[in-house]
Every structure is written in C-alpha cells, then in structure tokens.
CSV table of C-alpha atoms in Angstrom, one decimal:
chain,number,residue,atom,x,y,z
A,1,UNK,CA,-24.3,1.7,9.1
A,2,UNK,CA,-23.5,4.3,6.6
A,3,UNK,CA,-19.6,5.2,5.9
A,4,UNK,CA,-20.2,8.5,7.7
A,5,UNK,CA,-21.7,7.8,10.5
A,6,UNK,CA,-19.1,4.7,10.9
A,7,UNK,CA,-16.0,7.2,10.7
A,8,UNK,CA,-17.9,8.8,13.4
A,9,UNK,CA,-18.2,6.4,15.6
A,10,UNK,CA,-14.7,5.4,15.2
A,11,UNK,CA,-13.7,8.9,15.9
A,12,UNK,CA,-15.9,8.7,19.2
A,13,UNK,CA,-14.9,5.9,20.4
A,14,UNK,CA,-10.8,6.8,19.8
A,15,UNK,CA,-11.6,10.3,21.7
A,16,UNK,CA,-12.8,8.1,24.4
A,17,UNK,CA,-10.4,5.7,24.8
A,18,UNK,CA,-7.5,8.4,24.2
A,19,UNK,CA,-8.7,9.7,27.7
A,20,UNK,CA,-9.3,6.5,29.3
A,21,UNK,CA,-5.7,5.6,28.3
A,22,UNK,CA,-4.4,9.4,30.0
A,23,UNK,CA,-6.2,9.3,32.9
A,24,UNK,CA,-5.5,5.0,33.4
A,25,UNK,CA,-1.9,5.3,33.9
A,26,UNK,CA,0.8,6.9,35.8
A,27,UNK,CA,1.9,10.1,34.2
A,28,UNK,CA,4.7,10.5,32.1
A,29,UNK,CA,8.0,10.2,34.2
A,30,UNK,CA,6.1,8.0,37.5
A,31,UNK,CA,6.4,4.7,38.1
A,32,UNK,CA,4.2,2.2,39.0
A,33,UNK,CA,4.3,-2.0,39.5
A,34,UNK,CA,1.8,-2.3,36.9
A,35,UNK,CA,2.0,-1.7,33.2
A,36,UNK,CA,-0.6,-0.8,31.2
A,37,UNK,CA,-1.3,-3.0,28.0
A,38,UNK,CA,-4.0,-1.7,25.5
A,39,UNK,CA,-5.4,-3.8,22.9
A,40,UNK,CA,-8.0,-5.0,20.8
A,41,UNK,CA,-8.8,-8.2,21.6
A,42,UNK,CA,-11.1,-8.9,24.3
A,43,UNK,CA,-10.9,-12.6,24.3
A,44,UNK,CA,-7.1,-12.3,25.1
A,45,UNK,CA,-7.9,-10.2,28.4
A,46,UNK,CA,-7.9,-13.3,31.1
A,47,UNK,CA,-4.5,-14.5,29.0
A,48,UNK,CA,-2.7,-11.2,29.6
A,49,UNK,CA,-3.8,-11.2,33.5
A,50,UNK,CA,-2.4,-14.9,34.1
A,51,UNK,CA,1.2,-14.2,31.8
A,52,UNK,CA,1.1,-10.8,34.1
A,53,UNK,CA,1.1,-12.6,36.8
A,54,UNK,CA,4.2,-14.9,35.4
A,55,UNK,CA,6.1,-11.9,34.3
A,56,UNK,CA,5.3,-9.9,37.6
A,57,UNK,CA,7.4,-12.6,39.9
A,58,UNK,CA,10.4,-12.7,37.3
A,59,UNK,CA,10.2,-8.7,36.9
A,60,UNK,CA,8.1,-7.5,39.5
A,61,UNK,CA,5.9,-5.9,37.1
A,62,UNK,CA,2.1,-7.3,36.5
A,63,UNK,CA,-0.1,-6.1,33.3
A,64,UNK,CA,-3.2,-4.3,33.5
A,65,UNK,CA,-5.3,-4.8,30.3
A,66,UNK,CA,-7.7,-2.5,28.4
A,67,UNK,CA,-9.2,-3.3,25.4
A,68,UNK,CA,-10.8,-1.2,22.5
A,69,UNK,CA,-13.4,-3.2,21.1
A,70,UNK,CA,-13.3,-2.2,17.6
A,71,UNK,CA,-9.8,-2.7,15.5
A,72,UNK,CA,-10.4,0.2,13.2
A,73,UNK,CA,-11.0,2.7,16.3
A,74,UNK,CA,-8.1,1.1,18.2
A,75,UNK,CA,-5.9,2.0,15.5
A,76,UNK,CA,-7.2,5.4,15.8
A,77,UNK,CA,-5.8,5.2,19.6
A,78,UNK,CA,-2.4,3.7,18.8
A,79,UNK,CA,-1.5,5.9,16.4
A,80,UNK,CA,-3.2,9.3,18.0
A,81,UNK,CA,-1.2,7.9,21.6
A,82,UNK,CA,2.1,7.3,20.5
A,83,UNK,CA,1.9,10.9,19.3
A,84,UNK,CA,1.1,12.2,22.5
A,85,UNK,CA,1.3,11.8,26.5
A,86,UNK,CA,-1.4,9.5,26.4
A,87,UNK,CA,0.3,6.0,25.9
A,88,UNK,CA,0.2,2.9,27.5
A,89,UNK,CA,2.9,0.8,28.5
A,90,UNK,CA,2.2,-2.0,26.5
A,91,UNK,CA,0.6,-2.2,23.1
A,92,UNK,CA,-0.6,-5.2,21.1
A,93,UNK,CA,0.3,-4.7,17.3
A,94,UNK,CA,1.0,-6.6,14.2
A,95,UNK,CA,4.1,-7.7,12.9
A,96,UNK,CA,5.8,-6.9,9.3
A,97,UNK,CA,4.8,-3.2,7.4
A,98,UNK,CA,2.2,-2.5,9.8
A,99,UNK,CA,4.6,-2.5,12.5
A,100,UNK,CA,7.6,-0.6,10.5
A,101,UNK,CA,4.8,2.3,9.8
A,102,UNK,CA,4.6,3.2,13.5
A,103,UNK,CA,7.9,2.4,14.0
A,104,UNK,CA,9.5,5.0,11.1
A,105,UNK,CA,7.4,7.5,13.1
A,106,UNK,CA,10.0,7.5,16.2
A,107,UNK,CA,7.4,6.2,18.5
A,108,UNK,CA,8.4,2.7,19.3
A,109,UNK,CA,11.2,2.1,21.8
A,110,UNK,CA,14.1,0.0,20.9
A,111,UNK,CA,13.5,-3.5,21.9
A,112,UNK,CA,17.9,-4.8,20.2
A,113,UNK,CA,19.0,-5.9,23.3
A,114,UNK,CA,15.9,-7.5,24.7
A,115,UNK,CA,15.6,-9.5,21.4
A,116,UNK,CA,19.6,-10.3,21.3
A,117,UNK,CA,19.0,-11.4,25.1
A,118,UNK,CA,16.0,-13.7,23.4
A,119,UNK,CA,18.3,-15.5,20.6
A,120,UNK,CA,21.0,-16.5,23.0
A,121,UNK,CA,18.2,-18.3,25.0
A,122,UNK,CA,17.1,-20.1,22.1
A,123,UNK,CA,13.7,-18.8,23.2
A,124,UNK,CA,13.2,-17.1,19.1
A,125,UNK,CA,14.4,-17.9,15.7
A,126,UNK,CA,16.8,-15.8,14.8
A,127,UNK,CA,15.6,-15.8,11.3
A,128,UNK,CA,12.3,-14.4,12.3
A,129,UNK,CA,13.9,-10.6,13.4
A,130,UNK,CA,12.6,-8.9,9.8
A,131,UNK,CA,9.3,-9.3,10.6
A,132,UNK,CA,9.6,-7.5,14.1
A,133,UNK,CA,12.1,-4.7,12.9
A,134,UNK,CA,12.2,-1.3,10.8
A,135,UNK,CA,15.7,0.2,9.6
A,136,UNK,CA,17.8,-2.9,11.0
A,137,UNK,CA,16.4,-2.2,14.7
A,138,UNK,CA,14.0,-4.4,16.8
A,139,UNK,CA,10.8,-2.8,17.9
A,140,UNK,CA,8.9,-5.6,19.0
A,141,UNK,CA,8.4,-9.6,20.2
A,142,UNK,CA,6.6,-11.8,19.0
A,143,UNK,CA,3.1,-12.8,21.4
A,144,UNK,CA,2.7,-15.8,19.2
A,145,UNK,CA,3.2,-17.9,15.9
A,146,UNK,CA,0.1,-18.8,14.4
A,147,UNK,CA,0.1,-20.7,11.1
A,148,UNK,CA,-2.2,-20.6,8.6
A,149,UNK,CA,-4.4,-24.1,8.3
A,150,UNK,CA,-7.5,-25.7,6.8
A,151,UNK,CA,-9.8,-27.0,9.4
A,152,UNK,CA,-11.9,-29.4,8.9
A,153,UNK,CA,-14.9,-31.1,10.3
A,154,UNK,CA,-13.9,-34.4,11.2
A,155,UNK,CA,-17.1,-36.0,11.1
A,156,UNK,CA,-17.8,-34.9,7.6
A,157,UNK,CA,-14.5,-36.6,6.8
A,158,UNK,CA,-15.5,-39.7,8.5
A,159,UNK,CA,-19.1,-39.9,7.1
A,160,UNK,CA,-18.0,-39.1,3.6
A,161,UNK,CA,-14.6,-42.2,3.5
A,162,UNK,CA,-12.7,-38.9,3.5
A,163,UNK,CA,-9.1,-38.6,4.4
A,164,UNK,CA,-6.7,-35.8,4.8
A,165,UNK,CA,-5.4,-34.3,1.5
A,166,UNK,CA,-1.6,-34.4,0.6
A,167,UNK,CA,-1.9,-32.9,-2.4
A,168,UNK,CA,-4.4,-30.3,-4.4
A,169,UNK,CA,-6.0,-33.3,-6.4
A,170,UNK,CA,-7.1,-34.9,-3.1
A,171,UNK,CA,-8.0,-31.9,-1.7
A,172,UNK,CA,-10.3,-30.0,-4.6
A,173,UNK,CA,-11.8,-34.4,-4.8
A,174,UNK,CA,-12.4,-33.9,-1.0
A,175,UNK,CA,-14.3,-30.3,-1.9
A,176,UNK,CA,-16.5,-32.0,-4.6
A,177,UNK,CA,-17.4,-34.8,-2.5
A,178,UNK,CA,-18.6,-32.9,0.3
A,179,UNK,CA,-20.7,-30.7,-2.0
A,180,UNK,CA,-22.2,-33.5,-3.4
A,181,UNK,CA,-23.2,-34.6,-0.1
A,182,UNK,CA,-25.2,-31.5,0.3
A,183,UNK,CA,-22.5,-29.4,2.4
A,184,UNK,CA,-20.5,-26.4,1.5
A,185,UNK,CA,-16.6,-27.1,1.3
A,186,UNK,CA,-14.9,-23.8,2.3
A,187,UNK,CA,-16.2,-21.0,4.0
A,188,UNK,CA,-15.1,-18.0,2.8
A,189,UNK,CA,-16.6,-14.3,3.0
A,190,UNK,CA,-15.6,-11.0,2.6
A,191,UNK,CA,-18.1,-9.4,5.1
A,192,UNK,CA,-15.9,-8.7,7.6
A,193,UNK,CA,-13.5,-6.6,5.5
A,194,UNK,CA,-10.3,-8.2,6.2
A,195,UNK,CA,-11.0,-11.7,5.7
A,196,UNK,CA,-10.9,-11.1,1.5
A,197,UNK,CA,-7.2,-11.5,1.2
A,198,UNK,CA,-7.6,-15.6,2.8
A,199,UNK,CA,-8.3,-17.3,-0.4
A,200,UNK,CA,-6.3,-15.1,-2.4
A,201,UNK,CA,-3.7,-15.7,-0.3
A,202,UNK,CA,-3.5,-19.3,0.7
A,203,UNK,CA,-3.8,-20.1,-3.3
A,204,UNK,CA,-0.7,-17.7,-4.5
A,205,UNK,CA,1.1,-19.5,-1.6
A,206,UNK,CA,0.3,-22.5,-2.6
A,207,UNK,CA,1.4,-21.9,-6.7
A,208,UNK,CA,4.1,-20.0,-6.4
A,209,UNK,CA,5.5,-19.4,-2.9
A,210,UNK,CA,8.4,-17.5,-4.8
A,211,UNK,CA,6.3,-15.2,-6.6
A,212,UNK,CA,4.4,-14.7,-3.2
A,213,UNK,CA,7.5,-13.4,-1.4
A,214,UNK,CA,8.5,-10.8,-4.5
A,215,UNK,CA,4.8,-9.7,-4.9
A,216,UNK,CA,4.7,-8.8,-1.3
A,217,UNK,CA,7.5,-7.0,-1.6
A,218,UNK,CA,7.0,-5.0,-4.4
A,219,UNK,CA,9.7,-7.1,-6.5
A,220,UNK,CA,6.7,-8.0,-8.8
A,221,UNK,CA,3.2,-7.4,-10.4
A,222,UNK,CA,-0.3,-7.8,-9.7
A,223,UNK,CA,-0.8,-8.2,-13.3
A,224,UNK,CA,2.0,-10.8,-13.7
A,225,UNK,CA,0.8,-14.5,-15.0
A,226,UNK,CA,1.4,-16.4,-11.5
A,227,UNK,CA,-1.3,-13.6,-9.6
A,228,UNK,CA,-3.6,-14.4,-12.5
A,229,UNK,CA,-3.6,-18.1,-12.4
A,230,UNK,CA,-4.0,-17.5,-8.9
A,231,UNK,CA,-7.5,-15.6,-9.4
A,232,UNK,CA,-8.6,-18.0,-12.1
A,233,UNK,CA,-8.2,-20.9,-9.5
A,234,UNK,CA,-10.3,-18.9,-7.3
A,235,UNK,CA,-13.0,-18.2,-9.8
A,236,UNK,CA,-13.1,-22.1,-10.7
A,237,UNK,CA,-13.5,-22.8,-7.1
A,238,UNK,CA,-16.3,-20.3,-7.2
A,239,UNK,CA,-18.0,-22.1,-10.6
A,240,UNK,CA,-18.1,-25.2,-9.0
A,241,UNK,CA,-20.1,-23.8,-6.0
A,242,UNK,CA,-17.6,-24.7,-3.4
A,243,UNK,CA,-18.1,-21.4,-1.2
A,244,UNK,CA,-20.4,-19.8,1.2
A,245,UNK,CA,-22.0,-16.7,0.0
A,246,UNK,CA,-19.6,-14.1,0.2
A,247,UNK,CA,-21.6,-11.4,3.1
A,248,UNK,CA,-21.9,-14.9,5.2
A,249,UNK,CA,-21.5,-13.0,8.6
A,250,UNK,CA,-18.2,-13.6,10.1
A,251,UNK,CA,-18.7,-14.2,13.3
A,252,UNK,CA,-21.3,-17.2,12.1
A,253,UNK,CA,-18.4,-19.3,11.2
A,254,UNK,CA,-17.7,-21.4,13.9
A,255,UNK,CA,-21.3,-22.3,14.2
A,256,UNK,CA,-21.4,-23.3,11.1
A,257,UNK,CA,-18.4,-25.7,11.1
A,258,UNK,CA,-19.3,-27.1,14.0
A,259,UNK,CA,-22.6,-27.7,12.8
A,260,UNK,CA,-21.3,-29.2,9.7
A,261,UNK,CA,-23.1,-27.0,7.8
A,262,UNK,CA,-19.5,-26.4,5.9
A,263,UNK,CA,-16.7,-28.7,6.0
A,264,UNK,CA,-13.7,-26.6,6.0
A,265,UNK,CA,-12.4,-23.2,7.6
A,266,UNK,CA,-9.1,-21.7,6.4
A,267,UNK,CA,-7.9,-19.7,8.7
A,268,UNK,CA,-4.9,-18.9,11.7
A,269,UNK,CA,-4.0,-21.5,14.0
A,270,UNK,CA,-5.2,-18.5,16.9
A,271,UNK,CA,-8.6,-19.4,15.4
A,272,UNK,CA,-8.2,-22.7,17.4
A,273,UNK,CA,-9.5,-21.3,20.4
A,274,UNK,CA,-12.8,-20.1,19.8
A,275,UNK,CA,-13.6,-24.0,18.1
A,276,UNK,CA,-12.1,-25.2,21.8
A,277,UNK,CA,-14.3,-22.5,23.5
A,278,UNK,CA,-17.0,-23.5,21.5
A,279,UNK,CA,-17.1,-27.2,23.1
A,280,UNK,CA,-15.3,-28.9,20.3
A,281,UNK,CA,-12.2,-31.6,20.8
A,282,UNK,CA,-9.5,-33.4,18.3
A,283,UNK,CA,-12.7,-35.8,18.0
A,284,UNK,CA,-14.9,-33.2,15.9
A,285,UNK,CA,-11.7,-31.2,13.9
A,286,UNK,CA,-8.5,-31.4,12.9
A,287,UNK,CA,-6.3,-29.3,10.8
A,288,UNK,CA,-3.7,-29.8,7.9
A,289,UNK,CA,-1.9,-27.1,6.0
A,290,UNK,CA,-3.2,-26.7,2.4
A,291,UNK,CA,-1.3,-29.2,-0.1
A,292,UNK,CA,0.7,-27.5,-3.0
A,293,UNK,CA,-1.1,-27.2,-6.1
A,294,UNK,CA,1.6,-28.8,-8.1
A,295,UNK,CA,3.8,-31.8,-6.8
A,296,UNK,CA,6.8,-29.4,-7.8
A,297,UNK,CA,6.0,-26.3,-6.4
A,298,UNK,CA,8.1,-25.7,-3.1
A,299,UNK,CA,5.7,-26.5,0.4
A,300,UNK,CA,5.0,-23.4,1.9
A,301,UNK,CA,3.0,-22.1,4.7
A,302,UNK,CA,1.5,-18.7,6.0
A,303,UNK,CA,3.0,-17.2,9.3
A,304,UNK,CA,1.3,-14.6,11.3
A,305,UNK,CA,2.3,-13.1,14.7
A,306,UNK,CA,0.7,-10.3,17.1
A,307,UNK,CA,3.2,-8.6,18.7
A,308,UNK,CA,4.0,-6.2,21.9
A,309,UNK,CA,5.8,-2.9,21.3
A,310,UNK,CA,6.5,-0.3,23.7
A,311,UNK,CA,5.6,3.2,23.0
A,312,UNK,CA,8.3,5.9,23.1
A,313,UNK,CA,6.4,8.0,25.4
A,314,UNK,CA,5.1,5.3,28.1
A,315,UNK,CA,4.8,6.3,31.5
A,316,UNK,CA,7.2,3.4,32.6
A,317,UNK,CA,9.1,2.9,29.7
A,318,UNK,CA,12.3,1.0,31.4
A,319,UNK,CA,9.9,-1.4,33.4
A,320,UNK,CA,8.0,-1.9,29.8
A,321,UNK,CA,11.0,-3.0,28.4
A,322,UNK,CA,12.6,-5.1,30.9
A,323,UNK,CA,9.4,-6.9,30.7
A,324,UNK,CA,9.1,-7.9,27.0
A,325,UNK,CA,13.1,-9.1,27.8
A,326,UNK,CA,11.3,-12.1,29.7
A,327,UNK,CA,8.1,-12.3,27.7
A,328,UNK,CA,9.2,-15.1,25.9
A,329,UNK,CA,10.3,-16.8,28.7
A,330,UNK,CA,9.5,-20.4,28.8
A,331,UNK,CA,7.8,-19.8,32.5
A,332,UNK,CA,5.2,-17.5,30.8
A,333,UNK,CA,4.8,-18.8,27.4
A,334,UNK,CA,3.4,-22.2,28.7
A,335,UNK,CA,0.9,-20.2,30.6
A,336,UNK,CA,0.3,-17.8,27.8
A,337,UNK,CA,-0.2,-19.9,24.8
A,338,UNK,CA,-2.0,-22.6,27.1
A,339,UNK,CA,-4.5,-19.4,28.0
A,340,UNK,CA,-4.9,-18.6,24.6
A,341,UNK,CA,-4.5,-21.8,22.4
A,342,UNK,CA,-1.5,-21.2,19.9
A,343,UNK,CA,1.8,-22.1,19.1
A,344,UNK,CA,4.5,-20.4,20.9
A,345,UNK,CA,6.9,-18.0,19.3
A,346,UNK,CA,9.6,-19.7,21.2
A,347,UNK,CA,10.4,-23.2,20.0
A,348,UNK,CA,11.7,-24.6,22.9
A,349,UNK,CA,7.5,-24.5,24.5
A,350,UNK,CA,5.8,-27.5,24.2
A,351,UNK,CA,2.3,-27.3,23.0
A,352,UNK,CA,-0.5,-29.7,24.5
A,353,UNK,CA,-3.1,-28.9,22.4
A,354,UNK,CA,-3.5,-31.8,19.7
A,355,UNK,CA,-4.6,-30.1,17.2
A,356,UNK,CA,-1.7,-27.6,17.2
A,357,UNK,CA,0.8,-30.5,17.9
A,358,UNK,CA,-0.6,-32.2,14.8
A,359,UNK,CA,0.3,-28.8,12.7
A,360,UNK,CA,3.5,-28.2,14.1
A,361,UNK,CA,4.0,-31.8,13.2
A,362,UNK,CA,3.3,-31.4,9.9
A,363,UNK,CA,5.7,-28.3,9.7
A,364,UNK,CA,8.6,-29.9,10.9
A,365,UNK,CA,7.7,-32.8,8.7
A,366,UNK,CA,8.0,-30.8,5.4
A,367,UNK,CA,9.9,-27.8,6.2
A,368,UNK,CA,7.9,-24.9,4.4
A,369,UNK,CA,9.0,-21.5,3.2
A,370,UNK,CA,7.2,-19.3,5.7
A,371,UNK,CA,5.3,-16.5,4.4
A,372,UNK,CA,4.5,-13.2,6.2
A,373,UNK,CA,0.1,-13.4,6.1
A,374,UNK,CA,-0.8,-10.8,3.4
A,375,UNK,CA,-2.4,-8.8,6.4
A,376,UNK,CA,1.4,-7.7,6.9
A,377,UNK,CA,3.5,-8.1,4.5
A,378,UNK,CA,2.9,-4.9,2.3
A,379,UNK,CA,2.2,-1.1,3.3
A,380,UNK,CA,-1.0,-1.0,5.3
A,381,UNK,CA,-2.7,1.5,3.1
A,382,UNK,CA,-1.9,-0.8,-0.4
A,383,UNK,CA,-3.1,-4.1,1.5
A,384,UNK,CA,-6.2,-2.3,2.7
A,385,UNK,CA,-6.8,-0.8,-0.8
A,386,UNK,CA,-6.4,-4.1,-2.4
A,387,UNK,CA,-8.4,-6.1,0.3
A,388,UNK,CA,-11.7,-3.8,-0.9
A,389,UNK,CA,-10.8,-4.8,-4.4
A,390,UNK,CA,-10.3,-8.4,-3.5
A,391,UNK,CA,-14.0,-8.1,-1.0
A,392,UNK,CA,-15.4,-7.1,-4.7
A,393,UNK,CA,-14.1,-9.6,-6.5
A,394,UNK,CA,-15.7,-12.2,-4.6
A,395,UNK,CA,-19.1,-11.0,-5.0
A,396,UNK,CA,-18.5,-11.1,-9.1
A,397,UNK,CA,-15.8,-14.1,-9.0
A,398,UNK,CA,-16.5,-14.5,-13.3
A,399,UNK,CA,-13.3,-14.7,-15.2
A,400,UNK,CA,-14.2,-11.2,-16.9
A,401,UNK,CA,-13.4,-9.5,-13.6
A,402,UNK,CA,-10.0,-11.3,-13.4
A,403,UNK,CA,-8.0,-8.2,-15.4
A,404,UNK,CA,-10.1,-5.2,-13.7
A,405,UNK,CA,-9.5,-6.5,-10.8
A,406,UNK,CA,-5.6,-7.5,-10.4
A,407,UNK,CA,-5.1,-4.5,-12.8
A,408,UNK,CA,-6.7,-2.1,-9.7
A,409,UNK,CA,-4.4,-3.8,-7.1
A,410,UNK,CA,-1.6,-3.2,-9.4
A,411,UNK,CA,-2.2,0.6,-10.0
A,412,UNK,CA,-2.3,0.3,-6.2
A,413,UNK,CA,0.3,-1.4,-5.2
A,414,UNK,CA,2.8,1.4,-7.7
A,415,UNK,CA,1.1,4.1,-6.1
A,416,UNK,CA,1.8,3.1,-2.5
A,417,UNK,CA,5.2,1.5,-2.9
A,418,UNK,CA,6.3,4.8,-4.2
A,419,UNK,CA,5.0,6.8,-1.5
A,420,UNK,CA,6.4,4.7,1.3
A,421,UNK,CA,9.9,4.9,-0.5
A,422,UNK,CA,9.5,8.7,-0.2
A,423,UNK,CA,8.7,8.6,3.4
C-alpha cells in the first residue's frame, strides 16, 4: 500500500470510528451503568468484559468495549475525540511522553486522588507515578506491567546442552551455537514499524542503563560514545548472521518460535499470551531477562505499561473515574491479568502463570533499574522519527551507516526536544 492511499485509509477509518464512538454512548451530561472503553487491541476485548464485570459489582459500573483495529487510525480517534463531544468513557493509552502529549492538551481528567487512594492500598508503587503523570498530576493507571524478556525455545536449549545465560558471554555462545545448528538466534524485524527500536533498545540497556535514562530524556546525545557502541554491537550481531531478515512479517513470529525455526524472541512479557494461545506450555519456552554486557554494568530491565485515562469530555466522567479508583483492585486484577497473561501493576497479585513467575523471580532476585520501553520514554514525534531511521538501519546494519544513522536521530532528537519545551 502506497503512503497515500494508507493516510487515506487511516483517515477513513478515524471518520468512522469518530461516529461510531458519538452515536455508541450516552450524550454528553447522561448517565448510563455502562462505560464505554475504546481501544486498539482486539485480543484484550473478552479481558475487559470479565474485569467489567469485577468492577461493575464493586462500582456498579460494567465496561463496554470497542476496538479500532489499526493503532495508527486509533490514534487518529483519540486524539480527534478528546477534542470533541465524541469521547468514550474509557480509553486505552500508553504510559510516559505519549501520555503527557494528550494530557498537556487539557483533555485527560485528573486521576490524584484515585491514584493517592491506590498507594495507601499498597495496590501500586509509589515510585512508578512519573510514568502515568504530566505537570505533577496523575492522568492515568496502570492496566499492566510488562517487562521486557528473551524468550526462548526450550527445546532448542535442550537439544543443543544449552542453558540459560547469566551473562552476555553465555548468551552471544548460546547465539552461535544455535546458528551453528542450523537455526536463527534472535528474531528481529523492522517490518512492522515499531518493532525497530527492540534491539536497539534492549542492547543500550544492557551497556549503559545510565546513559539510557539521560538519552531518553534528552540529558544526552545520539552521537555520544555509549549509543555508538551500542549500534556497533548490533551490527556485529548482524555480521555474524544471528537475525532474521529484517521485513520477516511480524505477525510470523510466534510461528516461527514455536516451530523452532528461531530460538529466541525479545519482546514484552504481554507477548506471553499469544505463545499460550498458540498451544505452548513452560515445557516448550521459558523466559530470562537479557544478561548485562559487562559484569559491572548495573542489571537493568525494560518496563512497559498500557494504561486507562479518562477523557475530559466523557459522557460519564464521575462514574469513569470512580472506576479506575478500583481498577487496580486485587478482586479485578486476578481476573484481569489471568484473562490476559501479564504481570500485574499491583504487587500484592499473585501471578500463576510460570513463565511470568519465573521473570518476576528473576526481578526480585537482582533488583534492576527499570527503564521506561523506548516506545515511551521520549516525545512521540522524535521516537517515531528515529524508529524509521532505526527500521533503515537494519536493512544496511554495516559499520559505515553507524554515524549517518545515530547522527539523523540526533538532529532529531534537538529538533523535537526544543519544540516540546516551547509547547
């Protein structure tokens, strides 16, 4: 599909839904025992209904979903609805700068009180509040806390006298083994647009979690020595043959791990469920988080979490609210994250899933720095820039495109932090 006729489509689909979303709900100032939730994840529609049905006997208010089924047009809704009379009650977001964009826009209602209510529960870390907040206010909760793993095909592992990696030595030995046997390590691709920031990512973390943080934040460059290394890591990988091909369809992944036609997936612990939909049990995968690439280098790990804000303008705006103060309930997290197969934004919710206790495990055990997934942690229209760079980068992954490359991103990156200061 051609760029044109994409934006298009987008647009189409956004007019669509817009309406769908007017004509769905009560009108503005009605009331109604149901709250409308719009979002863009179909596989999450059964998991809303049952946690509705928990939150409608502690509030008396039960969720009816919608779902847009492509991101970049529900986007297009979000930001077009909170604008207008058009809203939802409920809408599914992301966490960190994508959340403080719409939030500096005056359309997300306050969610202080709700969240204070949360930390006196112990049902949130209190530490956690930055990534759900703009201008010292809370505009969100968290829906879940997925953190970012290697999973890997445990029969591979088995076949091969492989075991878990504890540190990058073992793990890149691991990688070579497996491609000696014929099989391709990592999958990695950059066909689906977002997922080009993963490697990137998960290797900065893992070299310089510090550097990570300030990079993120605009406290340092693209073009500094630690985002280098970083890249030339990446290339070497590359060299040594260790990835798929980089337009690998996305949505071919979990066959292909399962299959064992490549070893390793790195990727959000919310991935988790499609391997479990997919037939597969703690006897075919497991999941470890990627070892430090030198034994001095601080353990870190990649956080991510969806969230639920409530639009200034929703048609039951008080009822929205007083929902999200019981979302993280214990009562409906255990039917929630049990639905959907993640970890729990509330600590005190016991997973049963071993393959998630196993990584929360292993978190508790070393006590990372958590890092905000690149996805979020930077002005959406710098990470989205940079993504395209990063997406071209991995079809020429030579060391000569190193510079170009991380010297785009950082022309970038001093481009859009100064405009989002001046907004």
């Amino acid at each position: 599909m051609n760029r044109r006729k994409s934006a298009v489509t987008a647009a189409a689909i956004a007019a669509v839904m817009l309406s769908a979303c007017a004509s769905g709900s009560e009108t503005s100032g009605g009331a109604s025992d149901t709250l409308t939730l719009n979002g863009d994840r179909a596989d999450f529609v059964e998991a809303y209904k049952a946690a509705g049905e928990e939150l409608e006997e502690l509030t008396g208010y039960g969720i009816d979903p919608r779902n847009v089924p492509s991101t970049e047009s529900y986007q297009q809704v979000i930001r077009s609805s909170l604008q207008s009379d058009s809203a939802t009650d409920l809408v599914k977001w992301w966490s960190g700068y994508r959340l403080k964009e719409l939030a500096r826009t005056g359309g997300l209602a306050n969610l202080d009180a709700e969240w204070e209510a949360a930390v006196e529960n112990d049902w949130v870390n209190p530490d956690t509040a930055p990534s759900f907040s703009y201008d010292g206010h809370v505009y969100a909760m968290p829906m879940y806390k997925s953190y970012w793993v290697i999973f890997y095909n445990k029969k591979i592992y088995e076949d091969l006298g492989l075991s878990v990696p504890t540190t990058w030595e073992q793990f890149i030995g691991n990688a070579q083994t497996i491609k000696d046997a014929g099989i391709t390590p990592f999958f990695g691709t950059q066909e689906a647009g977002w997922t080009a920031f993963i490697w990137f990512g998960e290797i900065l973390s893992k070299l310089n979690p510090e550097f990570y943080a300030d990079l993120m934040n605009g406290d340092a460059k693209y073009t500094d020595e630690p985002a280098r290394r970083a890249m030339e890591i990446w290339s070497d990988l590359y060299e040594r043959g260790f990835f798929t091909s980089p337009d690998v369809a996305w949505d071919d992944e979990p066959a292909l791990f399962q299959s064992g036609e490549v070893a390793m997936v790195p990727m959000g612990t919310w991935r988790n469920a499609i391997f479990t939909d997919n037939g597969m049990t703690e006897q075919d995968y497991g999941a470890f988080v990627m070892p430090t690439i030198k034994p001095d280098v601080t353990p870190s790990v990649i956080v991510e979490s969806g969230v639920f804000a409530v639009p200034e303008k929703a048609p039951n705006k008080e009822a929205a609210v007083e929902t999200l103060g019981e979302w993280l309930n214990p009562d409906v997290q255990e039917v929630w994250v049990d639905e959907i197969n993640d970890i729990s934004a509330n600590p005190q919710v016991e997973i049963e899933n071993p393959i998630l206790t196993s990584v929360t495990e292993q978190v508790q055990q070393s006590e990372p720095i958590e890092l905000e997934r690149y996805w979020e942690a930077s002005p959406p229209s710098l990470v989205a820039g940079n993504v395209k760079d990063l997406a071209t980068f991995m079809v020429d992954p030579s060391k000569e495109n190193i510079g170009p490359t991380l010297q785009r991103m950082q022309e970038r990156a001093e481009q859009e932090w100064a405009k989002w200061e001046q907004e």
